[in-house]
Amino acid sequence: MRFFKLSWKNLFRRKTRTALTLAGVAASAAVLVSLLGFNNGYQNALEEDVDRLGYQMLVTAKGCPYEAATMMLSGSADLRYMNAETAQIIMDDPRVDKSMPQLIHASYDPEREATGIYMGVTNAYRELKPWMEFKEGEWLTPGAADEVVLGYEAAELDQRSPGDYILVHGTNETLKVVGIFERSGSQDDAIAFVRMETLQRIFPRLENKLTGIGVKLKELDATSAFEADLYEIPDIQVVTMARVKQTIMGLVSSARILVMSVAAIALIVAAVGVINTILMSVFERTQEIGIMKAMGASKADIFRLIWSETTLICAGGGFIGCAFALAAAQIVESLVRNALSYAPNGPIISITVGLMAACAAGAVLLGMAAGLYPAARAASMRPIEAIRKGT
Amino acid sequence: MVKATQLSKTYRLPNESIHALKKADFEASAGEFVIVMGPSGAGKTTLLNLLGGLDAPTEGSAAVNGQTWSKNEKERAKMRQETVGFVFQEFHLLPNLTALENVEMPLFFSRKKNGRIAHELLEAVGLEHRKEHRPPEMSGGEMQRTAIARALANRPKVLLADEPTGNLDVRNSMAVFQLFRKLADSQGLAVVAATHNAKLAALADRVVRLRDGVLNEERSPA
């Protein structure tokens, strides 16, 4: 304790130099905390975004998904479908937590020269996507066959409100609009949602058919094994969200290596700065160290004294840097968000207490490492030479 | 109390060897105040450094309280703590510490309980009222008296003072040497002080003279 007091007083002898060194360490610590915070936050936010899709994998009939999408949008009747029996096998698997069968049908109306995209769903849609909020109205009434809920853009296009009726494209069927979703920013905005049975009744050739099933598993770890098992079933293909995530994270990780390198360089620069400052101060105090030895200070005493100074300066810089990073997190967040081509919705800089504690501890360790050489140098000075050099 | 036997120190330079001290025999017993006189470069500082274990002799040996200085730096540091107090011409107080903290410093290194030792020492040198002042706020005389109090903190057996009045006026110089006299008489301290000032020599028990590294007894105890 006394050593720290003496070291503390020594640091105040050259206030400007100490302040500048402290600022250097603090800046490095702030950069480190921000970068690690970004590392954590970005990954979490991205995962959250993918998780908001509601399901971890989408099982569809075999074929090129782009081709299928094009055919759907152009109103072709030749979409590939999976049959209800195959779907049932998947939905009955004990590893499945929730499943959402979906039947997508694009219907072209030659009179209106427009295509409507309809999705036949069950109540599972609401369970898997509970965050889809209603701008107006509500979800499909149980048992009511002729109702429709419109995505935000679908409603805008036809200028519909709850209570209005819509004419199903290419047919004479009408459906009552019961709800309109808020904008979600996803593909669901352009879709008209009806009950599976309703869609199959209006388009009888879709009976017993599905476009795909969104699947949420009980255990996330089981994704790969489940996916492998699914490929045993003929004529289906699986798109896992884990793979989507992997692709995005792959892009992120190359950027991450770059930022971590910057952080490492910042730390090295800080450490060299601290070594330089303390060494300079040791040389300036050569005579003083000699006098202390004449007063009975041992090598270990001098080592501890100088080592404490370095540790104190780094610990101080670490704490200031952490506090600064926390205070500036919002500003850094908006800067990073503007710089990124794809930024997830959640907070992308996540500075936790654990992260700050780790960085502060890292700064103390850095100080201890940086202090070794100056402290050893000071401790090894011979008293008479130290006294003489100073005169 | 402090004894040197055939003590020699040679500094080897690239082209020459400087014999700073040549086979010096010296002794100062408890309660004795000895003054070392001689011109600059005569070897006064070398003698004091060797006696106090700050430097190692080329030949011969030095001992304090019957114990010869070890070659091991750790043991030397311990022995310095326990037996020797140093006073320098330049005072060498730590400028960022108060007078009290400066006096406490040797106790801090020897891990001795401070208690009121530092206060008592400052009182003994007449500086209790200046204890919270830092060296830049003190006069030369006050700084040197603080340095003497510091040298006494670990209750040494020997006090070694190298030109302690070199930076002081006549009045303060006299006060410092009177203090040495008092310490030798009242506490049985062996005091060895180097000085140029012949007027101060009257306060000492003995004066030894150094010239070109050779030590001669000049005056027997009065």
Coordinates of C-alpha atoms in Angstrom, one line a residue:
Chain A
M1 CA 0.0 0.0 0.0
R2 CA 2.8 2.4 0.9
F3 CA 4.5 1.6 -2.4
F4 CA 1.4 2.6 -4.3
K5 CA 1.3 5.9 -2.3
L6 CA 4.9 6.7 -3.2
S7 CA 4.4 5.6 -6.8
W8 CA 1.2 7.7 -6.9
K9 CA 3.1 10.8 -5.7
N10 CA 5.9 10.2 -8.3
L11 CA 3.4 10.2 -11.1
F12 CA 2.3 13.7 -10.2
R13 CA 5.9 15.0 -10.5
R14 CA 5.5 15.3 -14.3
K15 CA 1.8 16.0 -14.6
T16 CA 1.8 16.7 -18.3
R17 CA 3.8 13.7 -19.2
T18 CA 1.7 11.4 -17.0
A19 CA -1.5 12.9 -18.4
L20 CA -0.4 12.3 -22.0
T21 CA 0.7 8.7 -21.2
L22 CA -2.6 8.1 -19.4
A23 CA -4.4 9.5 -22.5
G24 CA -2.5 7.2 -24.8
V25 CA -3.4 4.1 -22.7
A26 CA -7.0 5.4 -22.3
A27 CA -7.3 5.8 -26.1
S28 CA -6.0 2.3 -26.7
A29 CA -8.3 0.9 -24.1
A30 CA -11.3 2.8 -25.5
V31 CA -10.6 1.5 -29.0
L32 CA -10.2 -2.0 -27.7
V33 CA -13.5 -1.9 -25.7
S34 CA -15.3 -0.4 -28.7
L35 CA -14.0 -3.0 -31.1
L36 CA -14.7 -5.9 -28.8
G37 CA -18.1 -4.4 -28.1
F38 CA -18.7 -4.2 -31.8
N39 CA -17.5 -7.8 -32.2
N40 CA -20.1 -9.0 -29.6
G41 CA -22.9 -6.7 -30.5
Y42 CA -22.8 -7.1 -34.2
Q43 CA -22.8 -10.8 -34.1
N44 CA -25.7 -10.9 -31.5
A45 CA -27.7 -8.4 -33.5
L46 CA -27.2 -10.3 -36.7
E47 CA -28.2 -13.5 -35.1
E48 CA -31.2 -11.8 -33.6
D49 CA -32.2 -10.6 -37.1
V50 CA -32.0 -14.0 -38.6
D51 CA -33.8 -15.5 -35.6
R52 CA -36.7 -13.1 -36.2
L53 CA -37.4 -15.0 -39.4
G54 CA -39.1 -17.3 -36.9
Y55 CA -37.8 -20.5 -38.3
Q56 CA -34.3 -21.9 -38.6
M57 CA -34.8 -23.8 -41.8
L58 CA -37.1 -23.7 -44.8
V59 CA -37.9 -27.0 -46.4
T60 CA -39.2 -26.7 -50.0
A61 CA -39.7 -28.9 -53.0
K62 CA -36.5 -29.7 -54.9
G63 CA -35.5 -27.2 -57.6
C64 CA -33.8 -23.9 -58.0
P65 CA -35.3 -21.6 -55.5
Y66 CA -34.6 -18.6 -57.8
E67 CA -36.4 -20.3 -60.6
A68 CA -39.3 -21.1 -58.3
A69 CA -39.5 -17.5 -57.1
T70 CA -39.5 -16.2 -60.7
M71 CA -42.2 -18.6 -61.7
M72 CA -44.3 -17.6 -58.7
L73 CA -43.9 -13.9 -59.5
S74 CA -44.7 -14.4 -63.1
G75 CA -47.9 -16.2 -62.2
S76 CA -46.9 -19.6 -63.7
A77 CA -49.0 -22.5 -62.5
D78 CA -46.1 -24.8 -62.8
L79 CA -44.6 -24.2 -59.4
R80 CA -43.0 -27.2 -57.7
Y81 CA -44.9 -28.4 -54.7
M82 CA -44.3 -31.0 -52.0
N83 CA -47.1 -33.2 -51.0
A84 CA -48.9 -33.1 -47.7
E85 CA -47.7 -36.6 -46.7
T86 CA -44.0 -35.5 -46.9
A87 CA -44.9 -32.4 -45.0
Q88 CA -46.6 -34.4 -42.3
I89 CA -43.5 -36.6 -41.8
I90 CA -41.4 -33.5 -41.2
M91 CA -43.9 -31.8 -38.9
D92 CA -44.2 -35.0 -36.8
D93 CA -40.5 -35.3 -36.2
P94 CA -40.0 -35.1 -32.4
R95 CA -37.1 -32.7 -32.8
V96 CA -39.4 -30.1 -34.3
D97 CA -40.6 -27.4 -31.9
K98 CA -42.8 -25.5 -34.2
S99 CA -43.6 -25.8 -37.9
M100 CA -45.3 -23.5 -40.4
P101 CA -46.6 -25.1 -43.5
Q102 CA -47.0 -22.5 -46.3
L103 CA -48.5 -22.6 -49.7
I104 CA -47.6 -19.7 -51.9
H105 CA -49.6 -19.1 -55.0
A106 CA -49.2 -16.3 -57.5
S107 CA -52.3 -15.7 -59.5
Y108 CA -52.4 -13.5 -62.6
D109 CA -55.5 -11.5 -63.5
P110 CA -55.5 -10.8 -67.3
E111 CA -58.2 -8.2 -67.0
R112 CA -56.4 -6.2 -64.3
E113 CA -53.0 -7.1 -65.8
A114 CA -51.8 -7.8 -62.2
T115 CA -50.5 -10.6 -60.2
G116 CA -51.5 -11.3 -56.6
I117 CA -49.3 -13.3 -54.3
Y118 CA -51.3 -15.4 -51.8
M119 CA -49.9 -17.4 -48.9
G120 CA -51.9 -20.2 -47.4
V121 CA -51.0 -20.4 -43.7
T122 CA -52.1 -21.9 -40.4
N123 CA -52.2 -20.3 -37.0
A124 CA -48.6 -21.4 -36.7
Y125 CA -47.7 -18.2 -38.6
R126 CA -48.7 -16.1 -35.7
E127 CA -46.7 -18.3 -33.3
L128 CA -43.5 -18.2 -35.3
K129 CA -43.7 -14.5 -36.1
P130 CA -45.3 -12.9 -33.0
W131 CA -43.7 -9.6 -33.8
M132 CA -45.7 -9.0 -36.9
E133 CA -47.9 -6.2 -35.7
F134 CA -51.2 -5.1 -37.0
K135 CA -51.6 -1.6 -38.4
E136 CA -55.4 -2.2 -38.5
G137 CA -57.7 -5.1 -37.7
E138 CA -56.7 -8.5 -36.5
W139 CA -55.8 -12.1 -37.5
L140 CA -58.0 -14.5 -39.4
T141 CA -61.0 -15.6 -37.3
P142 CA -60.9 -19.4 -36.5
G143 CA -63.3 -21.3 -38.8
A144 CA -64.1 -18.3 -41.1
A145 CA -63.2 -19.4 -44.6
D146 CA -63.4 -16.2 -46.6
E147 CA -61.0 -13.8 -44.8
V148 CA -57.7 -12.3 -45.8
V149 CA -55.0 -10.4 -43.9
L150 CA -52.9 -8.1 -46.1
G151 CA -49.2 -7.3 -45.9
Y152 CA -48.5 -3.6 -45.7
E153 CA -47.6 -3.1 -49.3
A154 CA -50.4 -5.4 -50.6
A155 CA -52.9 -3.2 -48.8
E156 CA -51.4 0.0 -50.0
L157 CA -51.5 -1.2 -53.6
D158 CA -55.2 -1.9 -53.6
Q159 CA -56.1 0.8 -51.1
R160 CA -57.9 -1.6 -48.8
S161 CA -58.9 -1.3 -45.2
P162 CA -60.4 -3.9 -42.8
G163 CA -64.0 -4.6 -43.8
D164 CA -63.3 -4.1 -47.5
Y165 CA -63.5 -7.0 -49.9
I166 CA -60.9 -8.1 -52.5
L167 CA -61.4 -10.0 -55.7
V168 CA -58.9 -12.9 -55.8
H169 CA -56.8 -12.4 -59.0
G170 CA -58.0 -14.6 -61.9
T171 CA -61.1 -15.8 -60.1
N172 CA -64.5 -14.6 -59.1
E173 CA -63.9 -15.3 -55.5
T174 CA -64.1 -12.5 -53.0
L175 CA -62.4 -12.3 -49.6
K176 CA -63.0 -10.0 -46.7
V177 CA -60.1 -8.0 -45.4
V178 CA -59.9 -8.5 -41.6
G179 CA -56.4 -7.1 -40.8
I180 CA -53.5 -5.2 -42.3
F181 CA -49.9 -5.7 -41.0
E182 CA -47.5 -3.0 -40.2
R183 CA -44.5 -2.7 -42.5
S184 CA -42.0 -5.4 -41.5
G185 CA -39.3 -4.8 -44.2
S186 CA -39.6 -8.4 -45.2
Q187 CA -41.1 -10.2 -48.2
D188 CA -44.3 -10.7 -46.1
D189 CA -45.2 -7.1 -46.8
A190 CA -46.4 -7.9 -50.4
I191 CA -48.4 -11.0 -49.5
A192 CA -52.1 -11.7 -48.9
F193 CA -52.5 -14.3 -46.1
V194 CA -55.4 -16.7 -46.2
R195 CA -56.1 -20.0 -44.5
M196 CA -54.5 -23.0 -46.2
E197 CA -58.0 -24.6 -46.7
T198 CA -59.3 -21.3 -48.3
L199 CA -56.5 -21.2 -50.8
Q200 CA -56.8 -24.8 -51.7
R201 CA -60.6 -24.4 -52.1
I202 CA -60.2 -21.4 -54.4
F203 CA -57.5 -23.2 -56.4
P204 CA -58.5 -26.8 -56.3
R205 CA -55.4 -28.0 -58.0
L206 CA -53.4 -27.0 -55.0
E207 CA -55.2 -29.5 -52.8
N208 CA -52.8 -31.6 -50.7
K209 CA -49.9 -29.5 -51.8
L210 CA -47.5 -27.2 -50.0
T211 CA -44.7 -24.9 -51.2
G212 CA -42.7 -25.4 -48.1
I213 CA -42.5 -25.7 -44.4
G214 CA -40.7 -23.3 -42.0
V215 CA -39.2 -25.4 -39.2
K216 CA -38.1 -24.3 -35.7
L217 CA -36.2 -27.0 -33.8
K218 CA -36.3 -27.6 -30.0
E219 CA -32.5 -27.7 -29.9
L220 CA -30.5 -25.3 -32.1
D221 CA -27.5 -27.7 -32.0
A222 CA -29.5 -30.4 -33.7
T223 CA -29.8 -28.3 -36.9
S224 CA -27.0 -30.2 -38.9
A225 CA -28.2 -33.7 -38.0
F226 CA -31.8 -32.8 -38.7
E227 CA -30.8 -31.3 -42.1
A228 CA -28.9 -34.4 -43.0
D229 CA -31.9 -36.6 -42.1
L230 CA -34.2 -34.4 -44.2
Y231 CA -32.1 -35.2 -47.3
E232 CA -33.1 -38.8 -46.9
I233 CA -36.6 -37.7 -48.1
P234 CA -36.7 -37.5 -51.9
D235 CA -37.5 -34.3 -53.8
I236 CA -37.0 -31.7 -51.1
Q237 CA -34.4 -29.2 -50.4
V238 CA -33.5 -27.3 -47.2
V239 CA -32.3 -23.8 -46.7
T240 CA -31.0 -23.4 -43.1
M241 CA -30.8 -20.0 -41.5
A242 CA -27.6 -21.1 -39.9
R243 CA -26.1 -21.2 -43.4
V244 CA -27.5 -17.8 -44.2
K245 CA -25.9 -16.6 -40.9
Q246 CA -22.7 -18.4 -41.7
T247 CA -22.4 -16.6 -45.1
I248 CA -23.0 -13.2 -43.5
M249 CA -20.6 -13.9 -40.6
G250 CA -18.0 -15.1 -43.1
L251 CA -18.1 -11.6 -44.6
V252 CA -18.0 -10.0 -41.2
S253 CA -15.1 -12.1 -39.9
S254 CA -12.7 -10.9 -42.5
A255 CA -13.5 -7.3 -41.4
R256 CA -13.1 -8.5 -37.8
I257 CA -9.6 -9.7 -38.3
L258 CA -8.7 -6.2 -39.6
V259 CA -10.3 -4.4 -36.6
M260 CA -8.6 -6.8 -34.2
S261 CA -5.3 -6.1 -35.8
V262 CA -5.9 -2.4 -35.4
A263 CA -6.7 -3.1 -31.7
A264 CA -3.5 -5.2 -31.3
I265 CA -1.4 -2.4 -32.8
A266 CA -3.1 0.2 -30.6
L267 CA -2.1 -1.9 -27.6
I268 CA 1.4 -2.3 -28.7
V269 CA 1.7 1.4 -29.3
A270 CA 0.3 2.1 -25.8
A271 CA 2.7 -0.4 -24.3
V272 CA 5.7 1.1 -26.1
G273 CA 4.6 4.6 -25.0
V274 CA 4.4 3.5 -21.4
I275 CA 7.8 1.8 -21.4
N276 CA 9.3 5.0 -23.0
T277 CA 7.7 7.3 -20.4
I278 CA 8.7 5.2 -17.4
L279 CA 12.2 4.5 -18.7
M280 CA 12.6 8.3 -19.3
S281 CA 11.5 8.9 -15.8
V282 CA 13.8 6.2 -14.4
F283 CA 16.8 7.8 -16.2
E284 CA 15.8 11.3 -14.9
R285 CA 15.6 9.8 -11.3
T286 CA 18.9 7.9 -11.6
Q287 CA 20.4 9.8 -8.7
E288 CA 17.3 9.6 -6.6
I289 CA 17.3 5.8 -7.1
G290 CA 20.9 5.8 -5.9
I291 CA 19.9 7.8 -2.8
M292 CA 17.1 5.4 -2.0
K293 CA 19.5 2.5 -2.2
A294 CA 21.9 4.4 0.1
M295 CA 18.9 4.7 2.5
G296 CA 18.5 1.0 2.5
A297 CA 16.2 0.3 -0.4
S298 CA 16.8 -3.2 -1.9
K299 CA 16.7 -4.1 -5.5
A300 CA 13.2 -5.5 -4.9
D301 CA 12.0 -2.3 -3.4
I302 CA 13.1 -0.2 -6.4
F303 CA 11.6 -2.8 -8.7
R304 CA 8.3 -2.7 -6.9
L305 CA 8.3 1.1 -6.9
I306 CA 8.8 1.5 -10.6
W307 CA 6.6 -1.4 -11.4
S308 CA 3.7 0.1 -9.4
E309 CA 4.1 3.3 -11.2
T310 CA 3.6 1.6 -14.6
T311 CA 0.8 -0.6 -13.3
L312 CA -1.0 2.5 -11.9
I313 CA -0.7 4.5 -15.1
C314 CA -2.0 1.6 -17.1
A315 CA -4.8 0.8 -14.7
G316 CA -5.9 4.4 -14.7
G317 CA -5.7 4.6 -18.5
G318 CA -7.7 1.4 -18.7
F319 CA -10.5 2.6 -16.4
I320 CA -10.7 6.0 -18.2
G321 CA -10.7 4.3 -21.6
C322 CA -13.5 1.9 -20.6
A323 CA -15.6 4.7 -19.2
F324 CA -15.0 6.8 -22.3
A325 CA -15.9 3.9 -24.6
L326 CA -19.1 3.4 -22.7
A327 CA -20.0 7.0 -22.8
A328 CA -19.2 7.3 -26.5
A329 CA -20.9 4.0 -27.5
Q330 CA -23.9 5.7 -29.0
I331 CA -21.8 8.0 -31.2
V332 CA -19.6 5.1 -32.3
E333 CA -22.8 3.0 -33.0
S334 CA -24.2 5.6 -35.4
L335 CA -20.8 6.1 -37.1
V336 CA -20.4 2.3 -37.6
R337 CA -24.0 1.9 -38.7
N338 CA -23.5 4.5 -41.4
A339 CA -20.3 2.8 -42.5
L340 CA -21.7 -0.6 -42.8
S341 CA -23.6 -1.8 -46.0
Y342 CA -25.8 -4.0 -43.9
A343 CA -26.5 -3.2 -40.3
P344 CA -28.8 -5.3 -38.2
N345 CA -31.7 -3.8 -36.3
G346 CA -30.4 -4.4 -32.8
P347 CA -27.6 -2.5 -31.0
I348 CA -24.4 -3.3 -32.8
I349 CA -22.0 -2.1 -30.1
S350 CA -22.6 -4.2 -27.0
I351 CA -20.4 -3.1 -24.0
T352 CA -21.0 -5.3 -21.1
V353 CA -19.7 -5.1 -17.5
G354 CA -17.7 -8.3 -18.2
L355 CA -16.1 -6.8 -21.3
M356 CA -15.1 -3.6 -19.4
A357 CA -13.7 -5.7 -16.5
A358 CA -11.8 -7.8 -18.9
C359 CA -10.3 -4.7 -20.7
A360 CA -9.5 -3.0 -17.4
A361 CA -7.8 -6.2 -16.2
G362 CA -6.0 -6.4 -19.6
A363 CA -4.7 -2.8 -19.1
V364 CA -3.4 -3.7 -15.7
L365 CA -1.6 -6.8 -17.2
L366 CA -0.3 -4.6 -20.0
G367 CA 1.1 -2.2 -17.4
M368 CA 2.7 -5.1 -15.5
A369 CA 4.3 -6.4 -18.7
A370 CA 5.4 -2.9 -19.8
G371 CA 6.8 -2.1 -16.4
L372 CA 9.1 -5.1 -16.3
Y373 CA 12.0 -3.7 -18.3
P374 CA 12.1 -0.1 -16.7
A375 CA 11.7 -1.6 -13.2
A376 CA 14.5 -4.2 -13.8
R377 CA 16.7 -1.4 -15.2
A378 CA 16.1 0.8 -12.2
A379 CA 16.6 -2.1 -9.7
S380 CA 19.9 -3.1 -11.3
M381 CA 21.5 0.3 -10.9
R382 CA 24.5 0.3 -8.5
P383 CA 24.0 2.9 -5.8
I384 CA 27.3 4.6 -6.2
E385 CA 27.1 4.8 -9.9
A386 CA 23.5 6.0 -9.7
I387 CA 24.5 8.8 -7.3
R388 CA 27.5 9.8 -9.4
K389 CA 25.6 9.8 -12.7
G390 CA 23.1 12.2 -11.3
T391 CA 25.7 14.8 -10.4
Chain B
M1 CA 32.4 1.2 15.3
V2 CA 33.6 1.9 11.7
K3 CA 36.9 0.5 10.6
A4 CA 38.9 0.4 7.4
T5 CA 42.0 -1.8 6.9
Q6 CA 44.4 -1.2 4.0
L7 CA 41.5 0.2 2.1
S8 CA 42.3 0.9 -1.6
K9 CA 40.2 1.9 -4.5
T10 CA 41.5 2.1 -8.1
Y11 CA 39.4 3.3 -11.0
R12 CA 40.5 1.7 -14.2
L13 CA 40.1 3.9 -17.3
P14 CA 41.0 2.9 -20.8
N15 CA 44.4 4.5 -20.8
E16 CA 45.2 4.9 -17.1
S17 CA 44.4 3.8 -13.6
I18 CA 43.4 6.3 -10.9
H19 CA 44.3 5.4 -7.4
A20 CA 41.6 7.2 -5.5
L21 CA 42.5 5.7 -2.1
K22 CA 45.8 4.0 -1.2
K23 CA 46.0 1.5 1.6
A24 CA 44.1 3.6 4.1
D25 CA 43.7 2.5 7.7
F26 CA 40.9 4.3 9.5
E27 CA 38.8 3.9 12.6
A28 CA 36.1 5.8 14.4
S29 CA 34.6 4.5 17.5
A30 CA 31.1 5.0 19.1
G31 CA 30.6 8.6 20.2
E32 CA 33.5 9.8 18.2
F33 CA 33.2 12.7 15.7
V34 CA 35.9 12.5 13.0
I35 CA 36.4 15.1 10.3
V36 CA 38.1 14.1 7.0
M37 CA 39.7 17.1 5.3
G38 CA 41.5 17.5 2.0
P39 CA 41.3 19.2 -1.4
S40 CA 38.8 18.2 -4.1
G41 CA 39.7 14.9 -5.7
A42 CA 41.8 13.8 -2.7
G43 CA 39.6 10.7 -2.1
K44 CA 37.2 12.0 0.7
T45 CA 34.0 10.8 -1.1
T46 CA 35.7 7.5 -2.0
L47 CA 36.6 6.9 1.6
L48 CA 33.1 7.6 2.9
N49 CA 31.4 5.5 0.1
L50 CA 33.6 2.6 1.0
L51 CA 33.0 3.0 4.7
G52 CA 29.2 3.1 4.1
G53 CA 29.2 0.1 1.7
L54 CA 28.0 2.2 -1.3
D55 CA 31.0 1.1 -3.2
A56 CA 33.3 -2.0 -3.1
P57 CA 37.1 -1.6 -2.4
T58 CA 39.7 -2.8 -4.9
E59 CA 41.8 -4.1 -2.0
G60 CA 41.4 -4.1 1.8
S61 CA 38.2 -4.2 3.7
A62 CA 35.8 -1.9 5.6
A63 CA 33.6 -3.0 8.5
V64 CA 30.8 -1.4 10.5
N65 CA 29.9 -2.6 14.0
G66 CA 32.4 -5.5 13.6
Q67 CA 30.8 -6.7 10.3
T68 CA 32.7 -6.5 7.1
W69 CA 30.8 -5.3 4.0
S70 CA 29.6 -8.3 1.9
K71 CA 30.0 -8.5 -1.9
N72 CA 26.3 -9.4 -2.2
E73 CA 24.2 -6.4 -2.9
K74 CA 21.2 -7.7 -1.1
E75 CA 23.2 -8.2 2.1
R76 CA 24.8 -4.8 1.7
A77 CA 21.4 -3.1 1.3
K78 CA 20.3 -4.8 4.6
M79 CA 23.5 -3.7 6.4
R80 CA 23.1 -0.2 5.1
Q81 CA 19.6 -0.1 6.4
E82 CA 20.7 -1.3 9.9
T83 CA 24.0 0.5 10.5
V84 CA 24.6 3.5 8.3
G85 CA 23.1 6.9 7.8
F86 CA 24.2 9.1 4.9
V87 CA 24.1 12.9 4.5
F88 CA 25.1 14.5 1.2
Q89 CA 26.2 17.9 0.1
E90 CA 23.2 18.3 -2.3
F91 CA 20.7 17.1 0.5
H92 CA 19.0 14.8 -2.1
L93 CA 15.6 15.0 -0.6
L94 CA 12.7 13.8 -2.7
P95 CA 11.1 17.1 -3.9
N96 CA 7.5 15.7 -4.1
L97 CA 7.5 14.4 -0.5
T98 CA 7.0 16.5 2.6
A99 CA 9.8 16.8 5.2
L100 CA 8.1 14.2 7.3
E101 CA 7.6 11.8 4.4
N102 CA 11.3 12.2 3.5
V103 CA 12.3 11.3 7.0
E104 CA 9.9 8.3 6.9
M105 CA 11.4 6.9 3.7
P106 CA 14.3 4.8 5.2
L107 CA 11.7 3.3 7.7
F108 CA 9.6 2.5 4.8
F109 CA 12.4 0.5 3.2
S110 CA 13.4 -1.2 6.4
R111 CA 9.7 -2.1 7.1
K112 CA 10.1 -0.6 10.6
K113 CA 7.1 0.7 12.4
N114 CA 7.1 4.4 12.0
G115 CA 5.1 5.5 15.0
R116 CA 6.4 8.9 16.1
I117 CA 10.1 8.3 15.1
A118 CA 10.0 10.7 12.2
H119 CA 8.2 13.4 14.3
E120 CA 10.8 13.0 17.1
L121 CA 13.7 13.3 14.6
L122 CA 12.3 16.4 13.0
E123 CA 11.8 17.8 16.5
A124 CA 15.4 16.9 17.4
V125 CA 16.7 18.9 14.4
G126 CA 14.3 21.7 15.2
L127 CA 12.0 21.3 12.2
E128 CA 8.8 19.9 13.7
H129 CA 7.0 23.0 12.5
R130 CA 8.1 22.4 8.9
K131 CA 7.0 18.7 8.7
E132 CA 4.3 19.3 6.1
H133 CA 6.6 21.5 3.9
R134 CA 8.2 20.2 0.7
P135 CA 11.9 20.7 0.0
P136 CA 11.4 23.6 -2.5
E137 CA 9.6 25.5 0.3
M138 CA 12.5 25.1 2.7
S139 CA 15.9 26.9 3.1
G140 CA 19.2 25.1 2.5
G141 CA 19.9 24.7 6.2
E142 CA 16.4 23.3 6.8
M143 CA 16.8 20.9 3.9
Q144 CA 20.1 19.6 5.3
R145 CA 18.7 19.2 8.8
T146 CA 15.8 17.2 7.3
A147 CA 18.4 15.1 5.5
I148 CA 20.2 14.5 8.8
A149 CA 16.9 13.5 10.4
R150 CA 16.3 11.1 7.5
A151 CA 19.8 9.6 7.9
L152 CA 19.0 8.9 11.6
A153 CA 15.6 7.3 11.0
N154 CA 16.8 3.7 11.2
R155 CA 18.9 4.4 14.3
P156 CA 22.3 3.8 12.6
K157 CA 25.6 3.2 14.3
V158 CA 27.5 5.4 12.0
L159 CA 26.7 8.7 10.3
L160 CA 28.6 9.5 7.2
A161 CA 28.4 13.0 5.9
D162 CA 30.0 14.0 2.6
E163 CA 30.6 17.8 2.4
P164 CA 27.3 18.4 4.3
T165 CA 27.9 22.1 4.5
G166 CA 29.1 22.6 1.0
N167 CA 25.9 24.4 0.1
L168 CA 25.3 26.2 3.4
D169 CA 26.2 29.6 4.8
V170 CA 28.5 29.9 7.8
R171 CA 25.8 30.0 10.4
N172 CA 24.0 27.0 9.0
S173 CA 27.3 25.1 8.6
M174 CA 28.1 25.7 12.2
A175 CA 24.6 24.6 13.3
V176 CA 25.0 21.3 11.3
F177 CA 28.4 20.5 12.8
Q178 CA 27.1 21.3 16.3
L179 CA 24.3 18.9 15.7
F180 CA 26.8 16.2 14.7
R181 CA 28.7 16.9 17.9
K182 CA 25.6 16.6 19.9
L183 CA 24.6 13.3 18.2
A184 CA 28.0 11.8 18.9
D185 CA 27.9 12.8 22.5
S186 CA 24.3 12.1 23.3
Q187 CA 23.6 9.0 21.2
G188 CA 27.0 7.4 20.9
L189 CA 27.0 7.8 17.2
A190 CA 30.2 7.5 15.3
V191 CA 30.2 10.6 13.0
V192 CA 32.5 10.9 10.0
A193 CA 32.2 14.1 8.0
A194 CA 34.2 15.3 5.1
T195 CA 34.7 19.1 4.8
H196 CA 36.9 21.8 3.3
N197 CA 36.1 24.2 6.1
A198 CA 39.0 24.2 8.7
K199 CA 36.9 26.4 11.1
L200 CA 34.5 23.5 11.6
A201 CA 37.2 21.1 12.5
A202 CA 37.4 22.5 16.0
L203 CA 34.1 20.7 16.9
A204 CA 35.5 17.3 16.0
D205 CA 37.4 14.8 18.2
R206 CA 39.8 14.1 15.4
V207 CA 40.8 15.4 12.0
V208 CA 42.3 13.2 9.3
R209 CA 43.7 14.6 6.1
L210 CA 43.6 13.0 2.7
R211 CA 45.9 14.0 -0.1
D212 CA 46.1 12.1 -3.4
G213 CA 44.5 9.1 -1.8
V214 CA 46.8 8.9 1.1
L215 CA 45.3 9.2 4.6
N216 CA 47.2 10.9 7.4
E217 CA 46.3 11.5 11.0
E218 CA 46.5 15.3 11.6
R219 CA 45.3 15.8 15.1
S220 CA 44.7 13.5 17.9
P221 CA 41.4 13.9 19.9
A222 CA 41.4 17.1 21.8

